[in-house]
Amino acid sequence: MGGLVVVGVDGSESGLAAVEEAAREARWREASLRVVHAFIWARMHVPLGPSSYGPPEGGLRNMADRLVAEAVERAASTAPEVEVGSVVVSGEPLTVLETESQGAELVVVGSRGMGGFVGLMVGSTAVHLSAHGRCPVLVVREPSHAGGPVLVGVDGSPASEAAVDFAFAEAALRGSGVLALHAYTPWNAPLPPPQDPSMPYANPPGAVTEAEERLLAEVLAGRRQTYPGVPVEHAVVRGDTRKALIEASASAQILVVGARGRGGFKGLLLGSVSQAMLHHAHCPVAVVRGSGAGA
């Protein structure tokens, strides 16, 4: 395919887990892998070289080179057939990885890095990149569940449509099936118009459920034709979307969500459901922005 997968590393165990996942993604896509470390210390005006009192291999710059070399070695051991390059870029991680995403088909990061506050389930880099990345972003929270499906949350929004496209393509690459899950409540489901326009705006029992099932079937119809070899299961759940997706993620290889759904406030780049998945899902989470998302 000749594409590019980018992975951000910072020396943390979470970052190395992301490297392994990124190497597999590059292998499936027949893409090259680029290991990127954002070297913020160059902006801090602190000494970067080894101390005159320490070993010659010391210093912040040498440390950065070593952690990148370790990541490259981890990638090579995970997917030896993948071409791996690396770079140390001066700058803070949020800006560096957002820039890198412009030329990539996928960016992979760990859920938490070396910095940040103890107790946070997901770091600021992962959240920021999921909202601002120029390509899909895969955040590695927990390991994939081998043999499980690619789980995708569907709500009919533009970002959800893009997420469904990504999920089917991902399942085809992995040789797995898709589980499309649509959850709704009477509060977030648009009320279908009455069958008789002269009647009050009310519907017989079950009308809302039927409308939501129809929405999911319509979303999946074209994808089934495009990916005839991908087994598809679907589920319409009356209940909280976040709870339903978190529970289903316990047996999924990967969870795919749109950056923003059909609810929430306009202007937000990352919705409450996608943020909840980054914090609580039991598998890696891919966040996909719709074609109409802002820069």
mmCIF file of C-alpha atoms in Angstrom, residues 7-270:
data_model
loop_
_atom_site.group_PDB
_atom_site.id
_atom_site.type_symbol
_atom_site.label_atom_id
_atom_site.label_comp_id
_atom_site.label_asym_id
_atom_site.label_seq_id
_atom_site.Cartn_x
_atom_site.Cartn_y
_atom_site.Cartn_z
ATOM 1 C CA VAL A 7 4.076 6.089 16.574
ATOM 2 C CA GLY A 8 4.984 8.493 19.355
ATOM 3 C CA VAL A 9 7.433 7.272 21.993
ATOM 4 C CA ASP A 10 8.735 8.721 25.235
ATOM 5 C CA GLY A 11 10.431 5.787 26.926
ATOM 6 C CA SER A 12 7.378 4.691 28.914
ATOM 7 C CA GLU A 13 5.994 1.154 28.936
ATOM 8 C CA SER A 14 2.790 2.538 27.474
ATOM 9 C CA GLY A 15 4.807 3.986 24.598
ATOM 10 C CA LEU A 16 6.536 0.659 23.935
ATOM 11 C CA ALA A 17 3.173 -1.123 23.894
ATOM 12 C CA ALA A 18 2.092 1.440 21.301
ATOM 13 C CA VAL A 19 5.194 0.610 19.239
ATOM 14 C CA GLU A 20 4.221 -3.061 19.096
ATOM 15 C CA GLU A 21 0.673 -2.219 18.061
ATOM 16 C CA ALA A 22 1.948 0.282 15.485
ATOM 17 C CA ALA A 23 4.341 -2.287 14.016
ATOM 18 C CA ARG A 24 1.478 -4.742 13.542
ATOM 19 C CA GLU A 25 -0.670 -2.038 11.960
ATOM 20 C CA ALA A 26 2.154 -1.195 9.544
ATOM 21 C CA ARG A 27 2.556 -4.870 8.639
ATOM 22 C CA TRP A 28 -1.167 -5.309 7.947
ATOM 23 C CA ARG A 29 -1.214 -2.138 5.838
ATOM 24 C CA GLU A 30 2.066 -2.936 4.050
ATOM 25 C CA ALA A 31 3.164 0.494 5.229
ATOM 26 C CA SER A 32 6.382 1.848 6.665
ATOM 27 C CA LEU A 33 6.669 2.800 10.345
ATOM 28 C CA ARG A 34 8.068 6.064 11.666
ATOM 29 C CA VAL A 35 9.110 6.212 15.325
ATOM 30 C CA VAL A 36 8.890 9.789 16.613
ATOM 31 C CA HIS A 37 10.169 11.279 19.853
ATOM 32 C CA ALA A 38 9.330 14.867 20.749
ATOM 33 C CA PHE A 39 12.456 16.322 22.353
ATOM 34 C CA ILE A 40 11.133 19.145 24.473
ATOM 35 C CA TRP A 41 14.371 19.796 26.355
ATOM 36 C CA ALA A 42 15.892 21.685 23.440
ATOM 37 C CA ARG A 43 13.251 24.383 24.066
ATOM 38 C CA MET A 44 14.071 24.581 27.783
ATOM 39 C CA HIS A 45 17.562 26.030 27.320
ATOM 40 C CA VAL A 46 19.134 23.365 29.508
ATOM 41 C CA PRO A 47 22.388 21.460 28.851
ATOM 42 C CA LEU A 48 21.714 18.592 26.433
ATOM 43 C CA GLY A 49 25.102 16.928 26.311
ATOM 44 C CA PRO A 50 26.822 14.726 28.882
ATOM 45 C CA SER A 51 28.116 16.282 32.062
ATOM 46 C CA SER A 52 31.847 16.738 32.374
ATOM 47 C CA TYR A 53 31.550 14.733 35.592
ATOM 48 C CA GLY A 54 29.573 11.869 34.086
ATOM 49 C CA PRO A 55 29.981 9.179 31.422
ATOM 50 C CA PRO A 56 30.229 10.275 27.765
ATOM 51 C CA GLU A 57 26.989 8.446 26.949
ATOM 52 C CA GLY A 58 25.064 10.561 29.454
ATOM 53 C CA GLY A 59 22.996 13.651 28.798
ATOM 54 C CA LEU A 60 19.459 14.318 27.664
ATOM 55 C CA ARG A 61 20.153 14.040 23.942
ATOM 56 C CA ASN A 62 21.841 10.667 24.286
ATOM 57 C CA MET A 63 18.931 9.508 26.436
ATOM 58 C CA ALA A 64 16.492 10.478 23.665
ATOM 59 C CA ASP A 65 18.542 8.597 21.088
ATOM 60 C CA ARG A 66 18.603 5.509 23.304
ATOM 61 C CA LEU A 67 14.869 5.406 23.893
ATOM 62 C CA VAL A 68 14.213 5.799 20.166
ATOM 63 C CA ALA A 69 16.686 2.998 19.422
ATOM 64 C CA GLU A 70 14.899 0.777 21.951
ATOM 65 C CA ALA A 71 11.573 1.520 20.266
ATOM 66 C CA VAL A 72 12.991 0.723 16.817
ATOM 67 C CA GLU A 73 14.343 -2.575 18.146
ATOM 68 C CA ARG A 74 10.944 -3.411 19.676
ATOM 69 C CA ALA A 75 9.226 -2.663 16.363
ATOM 70 C CA ALA A 76 11.701 -4.792 14.420
ATOM 71 C CA SER A 77 11.185 -7.744 16.756
ATOM 72 C CA THR A 78 7.394 -7.409 16.470
ATOM 73 C CA ALA A 79 7.222 -7.074 12.670
ATOM 74 C CA PRO A 80 10.619 -7.780 11.050
ATOM 75 C CA GLU A 81 9.270 -7.237 7.538
ATOM 76 C CA VAL A 82 8.270 -3.618 8.208
ATOM 77 C CA GLU A 83 10.567 -0.782 7.169
ATOM 78 C CA VAL A 84 11.212 1.283 10.301
ATOM 79 C CA GLY A 85 12.560 4.827 10.418
ATOM 80 C CA SER A 86 12.976 7.125 13.393
ATOM 81 C CA VAL A 87 13.385 10.782 14.197
ATOM 82 C CA VAL A 88 13.908 13.001 17.232
ATOM 83 C CA VAL A 89 12.044 16.290 16.704
ATOM 84 C CA SER A 90 12.560 19.346 18.883
ATOM 85 C CA GLY A 91 9.226 20.464 20.305
ATOM 86 C CA GLU A 92 6.477 19.486 22.675
ATOM 87 C CA PRO A 93 4.626 16.216 21.972
ATOM 88 C CA LEU A 94 1.208 17.674 21.164
ATOM 89 C CA THR A 95 2.496 19.903 18.368
ATOM 90 C CA VAL A 96 5.048 17.410 17.028
ATOM 91 C CA LEU A 97 2.591 14.530 16.704
ATOM 92 C CA GLU A 98 -0.174 16.689 15.268
ATOM 93 C CA THR A 99 2.276 17.808 12.573
ATOM 94 C CA GLU A 100 3.386 14.222 11.952
ATOM 95 C CA SER A 101 -0.249 13.166 11.524
ATOM 96 C CA GLN A 102 -0.574 15.295 8.403
ATOM 97 C CA GLY A 103 1.425 12.785 6.352
ATOM 98 C CA ALA A 104 0.282 9.571 8.021
ATOM 99 C CA GLU A 105 -2.638 7.217 7.565
ATOM 100 C CA LEU A 106 -2.562 6.315 11.261
ATOM 101 C CA VAL A 107 -0.882 7.679 14.391
ATOM 102 C CA VAL A 108 -0.433 5.397 17.401
ATOM 103 C CA VAL A 109 0.272 6.536 20.958
ATOM 104 C CA GLY A 110 0.213 5.034 24.410
ATOM 105 C CA SER A 111 -2.536 5.986 26.801
ATOM 106 C CA ARG A 112 -0.135 7.595 29.282
ATOM 107 C CA GLY A 113 3.458 8.698 29.020
ATOM 108 C CA MET A 114 6.272 9.571 31.364
ATOM 109 C CA GLY A 115 4.810 12.942 32.287
ATOM 110 C CA GLY A 116 1.431 13.960 33.619
ATOM 111 C CA PHE A 117 -0.269 13.336 36.920
ATOM 112 C CA VAL A 118 -0.390 10.017 38.736
ATOM 113 C CA GLY A 119 -3.915 8.607 38.702
ATOM 114 C CA LEU A 120 -4.919 9.866 35.274
ATOM 115 C CA MET A 121 -6.156 6.997 33.111
ATOM 116 C CA VAL A 122 -5.168 8.648 29.858
ATOM 117 C CA GLY A 123 -2.655 11.408 29.219
ATOM 118 C CA SER A 124 -3.149 14.831 27.683
ATOM 119 C CA THR A 125 -1.188 13.904 24.544
ATOM 120 C CA ALA A 126 -3.589 11.077 23.685
ATOM 121 C CA VAL A 127 -6.669 13.219 24.283
ATOM 122 C CA HIS A 128 -5.321 16.248 22.399
ATOM 123 C CA LEU A 129 -4.151 14.197 19.429
ATOM 124 C CA SER A 130 -7.479 12.384 19.201
ATOM 125 C CA ALA A 131 -9.190 15.768 18.913
ATOM 126 C CA HIS A 132 -6.717 17.489 16.593
ATOM 127 C CA GLY A 133 -4.969 14.750 14.596
ATOM 128 C CA ARG A 134 -5.260 14.942 10.807
ATOM 129 C CA CYS A 135 -5.689 11.174 10.510
ATOM 130 C CA PRO A 136 -7.179 8.414 12.673
ATOM 131 C CA VAL A 137 -5.479 8.097 16.059
ATOM 132 C CA LEU A 138 -5.048 4.762 17.825
ATOM 133 C CA VAL A 139 -4.601 4.995 21.594
ATOM 134 C CA VAL A 140 -3.275 1.798 23.182
ATOM 135 C CA ARG A 141 -4.921 1.471 26.588
ATOM 136 C CA GLU A 142 -4.972 -2.286 27.029
ATOM 137 C CA PRO A 143 -3.880 -5.178 24.772
ATOM 138 C CA SER A 144 -6.091 -6.344 21.925
ATOM 139 C CA HIS A 145 -8.206 -9.419 22.605
ATOM 140 C CA ALA A 146 -7.110 -12.014 20.059
ATOM 141 C CA GLY A 147 -9.971 -13.489 18.089
ATOM 142 C CA GLY A 148 -12.365 -10.699 19.027
ATOM 143 C CA PRO A 149 -14.161 -8.427 16.582
ATOM 144 C CA VAL A 150 -13.459 -4.870 15.551
ATOM 145 C CA LEU A 151 -16.050 -3.026 17.630
ATOM 146 C CA VAL A 152 -17.459 0.202 16.218
ATOM 147 C CA GLY A 153 -19.882 2.657 17.748
ATOM 148 C CA VAL A 154 -22.560 3.842 15.305
ATOM 149 C CA ASP A 155 -24.912 6.801 15.695
ATOM 150 C CA GLY A 156 -25.359 8.101 12.147
ATOM 151 C CA SER A 157 -23.221 11.229 12.562
ATOM 152 C CA PRO A 158 -20.535 12.175 9.971
ATOM 153 C CA ALA A 159 -17.774 11.133 12.364
ATOM 154 C CA SER A 160 -19.579 7.854 12.988
ATOM 155 C CA GLU A 161 -19.789 7.216 9.242
ATOM 156 C CA ALA A 162 -16.019 7.715 8.988
ATOM 157 C CA ALA A 163 -15.522 5.405 11.969
ATOM 158 C CA VAL A 164 -17.568 2.672 10.285
ATOM 159 C CA ASP A 165 -15.458 2.961 7.128
ATOM 160 C CA PHE A 166 -12.290 2.678 9.214
ATOM 161 C CA ALA A 167 -13.666 -0.281 11.191
ATOM 162 C CA PHE A 168 -14.493 -2.317 8.087
ATOM 163 C CA ALA A 169 -11.116 -1.567 6.523
ATOM 164 C CA GLU A 170 -9.397 -2.497 9.788
ATOM 165 C CA ALA A 171 -11.330 -5.758 10.055
ATOM 166 C CA ALA A 172 -10.366 -6.656 6.479
ATOM 167 C CA LEU A 173 -6.705 -6.037 7.319
ATOM 168 C CA ARG A 174 -6.879 -8.089 10.511
ATOM 169 C CA GLY A 175 -8.970 -10.891 9.033
ATOM 170 C CA SER A 176 -11.610 -10.400 11.699
ATOM 171 C CA GLY A 177 -15.280 -9.520 11.888
ATOM 172 C CA VAL A 178 -17.063 -6.293 12.762
ATOM 173 C CA LEU A 179 -19.442 -5.768 15.658
ATOM 174 C CA ALA A 180 -21.440 -2.599 15.006
ATOM 175 C CA LEU A 181 -23.111 -1.336 18.160
ATOM 176 C CA HIS A 182 -25.741 1.384 18.285
ATOM 177 C CA ALA A 183 -27.021 2.487 21.674
ATOM 178 C CA TYR A 184 -29.807 4.968 22.209
ATOM 179 C CA THR A 185 -32.122 6.366 24.844
ATOM 180 C CA PRO A 186 -35.371 8.286 24.429
ATOM 181 C CA TRP A 187 -33.318 11.393 25.225
ATOM 182 C CA ASN A 188 -30.771 11.100 22.410
ATOM 183 C CA ALA A 189 -32.860 9.427 19.676
ATOM 184 C CA PRO A 190 -34.680 11.755 17.261
ATOM 185 C CA LEU A 191 -38.433 11.214 17.565
ATOM 186 C CA PRO A 192 -39.823 9.758 14.313
ATOM 187 C CA PRO A 193 -42.720 11.754 12.821
ATOM 188 C CA PRO A 194 -46.192 10.260 13.261
ATOM 189 C CA GLN A 195 -47.455 8.075 10.427
ATOM 190 C CA ASP A 196 -50.510 10.314 10.045
ATOM 191 C CA PRO A 197 -49.516 14.017 9.820
ATOM 192 C CA SER A 198 -52.900 15.004 11.266
ATOM 193 C CA MET A 199 -52.193 13.108 14.459
ATOM 194 C CA PRO A 200 -50.280 14.455 17.480
ATOM 195 C CA TYR A 201 -46.499 14.057 17.451
ATOM 196 C CA ALA A 202 -46.563 10.636 19.033
ATOM 197 C CA ASN A 203 -45.773 7.118 17.905
ATOM 198 C CA PRO A 204 -46.976 3.630 18.701
ATOM 199 C CA PRO A 205 -44.845 1.556 21.083
ATOM 200 C CA GLY A 206 -41.635 0.338 19.468
ATOM 201 C CA ALA A 207 -41.480 3.020 16.781
ATOM 202 C CA VAL A 208 -38.313 4.603 18.182
ATOM 203 C CA THR A 209 -36.573 1.217 18.419
ATOM 204 C CA GLU A 210 -37.553 0.365 14.848
ATOM 205 C CA ALA A 211 -36.186 3.717 13.654
ATOM 206 C CA GLU A 212 -32.891 3.140 15.440
ATOM 207 C CA GLU A 213 -32.582 -0.385 14.015
ATOM 208 C CA ARG A 214 -33.285 1.004 10.554
ATOM 209 C CA LEU A 215 -30.574 3.642 11.037
ATOM 210 C CA LEU A 216 -27.996 0.958 11.839
ATOM 211 C CA ALA A 217 -29.068 -1.257 8.932
ATOM 212 C CA GLU A 218 -28.787 1.640 6.491
ATOM 213 C CA VAL A 219 -25.317 2.546 7.730
ATOM 214 C CA LEU A 220 -24.079 -1.026 7.340
ATOM 215 C CA ALA A 221 -25.698 -1.801 3.977
ATOM 216 C CA GLY A 222 -23.095 -0.242 1.692
ATOM 217 C CA ARG A 223 -20.170 -1.505 3.753
ATOM 218 C CA ARG A 224 -21.352 -5.092 3.504
ATOM 219 C CA GLN A 225 -21.156 -4.785 -0.275
ATOM 220 C CA THR A 226 -17.718 -3.153 -0.201
ATOM 221 C CA TYR A 227 -16.308 -5.741 2.221
ATOM 222 C CA PRO A 228 -18.206 -8.968 1.416
ATOM 223 C CA GLY A 229 -15.559 -11.081 3.155
ATOM 224 C CA VAL A 230 -15.921 -9.337 6.522
ATOM 225 C CA PRO A 231 -18.397 -11.036 8.878
ATOM 226 C CA VAL A 232 -20.743 -8.491 10.457
ATOM 227 C CA GLU A 233 -22.727 -8.605 13.660
ATOM 228 C CA HIS A 234 -24.861 -5.740 14.848
ATOM 229 C CA ALA A 235 -26.535 -4.806 18.095
ATOM 230 C CA VAL A 236 -29.065 -2.108 18.948
ATOM 231 C CA VAL A 237 -29.061 -1.410 22.665
ATOM 232 C CA ARG A 238 -31.459 0.777 24.589
ATOM 233 C CA GLY A 239 -29.228 2.325 27.201
ATOM 234 C CA ASP A 240 -26.202 4.495 27.819
ATOM 235 C CA THR A 241 -23.788 4.495 24.868
ATOM 236 C CA ARG A 242 -20.685 4.738 27.015
ATOM 237 C CA LYS A 243 -21.646 1.824 29.241
ATOM 238 C CA ALA A 244 -22.604 -0.373 26.282
ATOM 239 C CA LEU A 245 -19.346 0.261 24.403
ATOM 240 C CA ILE A 246 -17.160 -0.199 27.480
ATOM 241 C CA GLU A 247 -18.802 -3.554 28.232
ATOM 242 C CA ALA A 248 -18.486 -4.722 24.621
ATOM 243 C CA SER A 249 -14.822 -3.637 24.460
ATOM 244 C CA ALA A 250 -13.910 -6.347 26.987
ATOM 245 C CA SER A 251 -13.843 -8.912 24.152
ATOM 246 C CA ALA A 252 -12.851 -6.699 21.197
ATOM 247 C CA GLN A 253 -9.562 -6.463 19.321
ATOM 248 C CA ILE A 254 -10.030 -2.737 18.906
ATOM 249 C CA LEU A 255 -12.785 -0.177 19.483
ATOM 250 C CA VAL A 256 -13.455 2.457 16.803
ATOM 251 C CA VAL A 257 -15.391 5.629 17.575
ATOM 252 C CA GLY A 258 -16.004 8.925 15.862
ATOM 253 C CA ALA A 259 -14.499 12.018 17.412
ATOM 254 C CA ARG A 260 -17.956 13.494 17.920
ATOM 255 C CA GLY A 261 -21.432 11.983 17.736
ATOM 256 C CA ARG A 262 -24.854 13.355 16.939
ATOM 257 C CA GLY A 263 -25.336 14.708 20.460
ATOM 258 C CA GLY A 264 -23.365 17.176 22.528
ATOM 259 C CA PHE A 265 -22.357 20.762 21.887
ATOM 260 C CA LYS A 266 -21.297 22.115 18.510
ATOM 261 C CA GLY A 267 -17.695 23.260 18.437
ATOM 262 C CA LEU A 268 -16.347 20.473 20.614
ATOM 263 C CA LEU A 269 -13.639 18.559 18.757
ATOM 264 C CA LEU A 270 -13.898 15.493 20.994
#
